[in-house]
């Protein structure tokens, strides 16, 4: 079996990336694209901070197409366990795509989440 038959995208030069957490937004990208860069370019929504494998913020789950990702990098091993890799987790900034994937992630909390709502001062009440 050739690599082209195992990976139909190999002959076309483009792949499809589906951002499940972003309402299933689907985009095309060149083969061997970096997952985080595709997300940034196409407004896919994968959260990130450093973009270089240092912080681990871009941890995501490859729901479909894990076989279409490249080898796990040493920087990923600092943030993810073998169990997480086996379940399909990768760091988007370190992952290059050779075929179609569907990816999800834990959404960032809203800016106000976790902060108590401001309460106006109680009006003076007559005694």
Short mmCIF file of C-alpha atoms in Angstrom, two decimals:
data_model
loop_
_atom_site.label_atom_id
_atom_site.label_comp_id
_atom_site.label_asym_id
_atom_site.label_seq_id
_atom_site.Cartn_x
_atom_site.Cartn_y
_atom_site.Cartn_z
CA UNK A 1 0.00 0.00 0.00
CA UNK A 2 1.40 3.40 -0.91
CA UNK A 3 1.23 6.45 1.32
CA UNK A 4 -1.14 8.07 -1.19
CA UNK A 5 -3.73 5.34 -0.72
CA UNK A 6 -3.40 5.54 3.06
CA UNK A 7 -3.71 9.31 2.89
CA UNK A 8 -5.98 10.51 0.09
CA UNK A 9 -5.00 14.16 0.76
CA UNK A 10 -1.37 13.47 -0.16
CA UNK A 11 -2.08 13.74 -3.87
CA UNK A 12 -4.22 16.87 -3.66
CA UNK A 13 -1.94 19.14 -1.67
CA UNK A 14 -4.76 20.29 0.63
CA UNK A 15 -6.37 18.90 3.74
CA UNK A 16 -9.55 19.66 5.67
CA UNK A 17 -9.43 20.82 9.29
CA UNK A 18 -12.66 20.84 11.31
CA UNK A 19 -12.71 22.94 14.49
CA UNK A 20 -15.38 21.02 16.42
CA UNK A 21 -15.46 23.41 19.39
CA UNK A 22 -15.93 26.36 17.02
CA UNK A 23 -19.37 25.22 15.81
CA UNK A 24 -17.77 22.66 13.49
CA UNK A 25 -16.05 25.29 11.35
CA UNK A 26 -14.27 23.52 8.50
CA UNK A 27 -11.38 24.97 6.48
CA UNK A 28 -8.83 23.77 3.97
CA UNK A 29 -5.08 24.08 4.39
CA UNK A 30 -1.94 22.85 2.63
CA UNK A 31 -0.58 19.41 3.55
CA UNK A 32 2.08 19.63 6.31
CA UNK A 33 0.45 22.71 7.86
CA UNK A 34 0.92 23.44 11.55
CA UNK A 35 -2.39 23.04 13.38
CA UNK A 36 -2.08 26.21 15.48
CA UNK A 37 -1.09 28.30 12.45
CA UNK A 38 -4.16 27.04 10.55
CA UNK A 39 -6.32 27.94 13.55
CA UNK A 40 -4.84 31.44 13.72
CA UNK A 41 -5.06 32.06 9.98
CA UNK A 42 -8.63 30.76 9.67
CA UNK A 43 -9.94 31.95 13.08
CA UNK A 44 -10.41 28.36 14.22
CA UNK A 45 -10.32 29.32 17.90
CA UNK A 46 -7.75 26.98 19.46
CA UNK A 47 -6.51 28.81 22.58
CA UNK A 48 -2.82 29.68 22.79
CA UNK A 49 -0.32 31.90 24.59
CA UNK A 50 3.26 31.25 23.55
CA UNK A 51 2.92 29.33 20.28
CA UNK A 52 6.23 27.59 20.91
CA UNK A 53 5.54 24.55 23.08
CA UNK A 54 6.42 26.22 26.36
CA UNK A 55 3.05 26.88 28.06
CA UNK A 56 0.78 23.97 27.03
CA UNK A 57 -2.23 26.25 26.49
CA UNK A 58 -2.94 24.87 23.00
CA UNK A 59 -3.65 21.33 24.22
CA UNK A 60 -6.36 19.91 22.00
CA UNK A 61 -8.04 16.61 21.19
CA UNK A 62 -7.71 15.18 17.70
CA UNK A 63 -11.17 13.61 17.49
CA UNK A 64 -10.74 12.26 13.97
CA UNK A 65 -7.62 11.83 11.89
CA UNK A 66 -5.01 11.27 14.60
CA UNK A 67 -3.17 9.13 12.05
CA UNK A 68 -2.84 12.31 9.95
CA UNK A 69 -0.62 14.04 12.51
CA UNK A 70 3.16 13.92 12.70
CA UNK A 71 5.31 12.40 15.45
CA UNK A 72 4.94 13.58 19.05
CA UNK A 73 7.58 16.20 19.92
CA UNK A 74 9.72 16.37 23.09
CA UNK A 75 8.06 19.69 24.05
CA UNK A 76 4.66 17.96 24.03
CA UNK A 77 5.94 15.30 26.42
CA UNK A 78 6.54 18.04 29.00
CA UNK A 79 2.82 18.89 29.06
CA UNK A 80 0.96 15.71 28.12
CA UNK A 81 1.04 12.16 29.49
CA UNK A 82 1.25 8.92 27.51
CA UNK A 83 -2.41 8.35 28.41
CA UNK A 84 -3.36 11.73 26.93
CA UNK A 85 -1.41 10.97 23.74
CA UNK A 86 -3.17 7.58 23.50
CA UNK A 87 -6.54 9.36 23.89
CA UNK A 88 -5.66 11.68 20.99
CA UNK A 89 -4.43 14.82 22.74
CA UNK A 90 -1.74 16.94 21.10
CA UNK A 91 -0.38 20.47 21.38
CA UNK A 92 -1.56 22.44 18.35
CA UNK A 93 1.64 24.50 18.13
CA UNK A 94 3.74 21.35 17.78
CA UNK A 95 1.45 19.34 15.49
CA UNK A 96 1.78 19.21 11.71
CA UNK A 97 -1.00 17.74 9.60
CA UNK A 98 -0.62 15.28 6.73
CA UNK A 99 -4.35 14.70 6.19
CA UNK A 100 -7.86 15.61 7.34
CA UNK A 101 -8.48 16.10 11.08
CA UNK A 102 -11.27 17.14 13.43
CA UNK A 103 -10.07 18.90 16.57
CA UNK A 104 -11.70 20.05 19.81
CA UNK A 105 -10.47 21.75 22.98
CA UNK A 106 -11.66 23.07 26.31
CA UNK A 107 -12.89 26.62 25.65
CA UNK A 108 -11.21 29.43 27.55
CA UNK A 109 -13.40 30.77 30.34
CA UNK A 110 -15.10 34.07 29.65
CA UNK A 111 -13.18 37.10 30.91
CA UNK A 112 -15.68 37.67 33.72
CA UNK A 113 -15.95 34.02 34.74
CA UNK A 114 -14.95 33.39 38.30
CA UNK A 115 -15.22 37.01 39.33
CA UNK A 116 -18.09 38.00 41.59
CA UNK A 117 -20.56 40.34 40.01
CA UNK A 118 -20.32 43.91 41.20
CA UNK A 119 -23.16 44.77 43.53
CA UNK A 120 -24.33 48.33 43.82
CA UNK A 121 -24.26 49.83 47.29
CA UNK A 122 -27.50 49.42 49.20
CA UNK A 123 -29.58 52.58 49.29
CA UNK A 124 -29.83 54.29 52.66
CA UNK A 125 -32.93 52.97 54.34
CA UNK A 126 -34.89 55.12 56.75
CA UNK A 127 -34.88 53.82 60.33
#
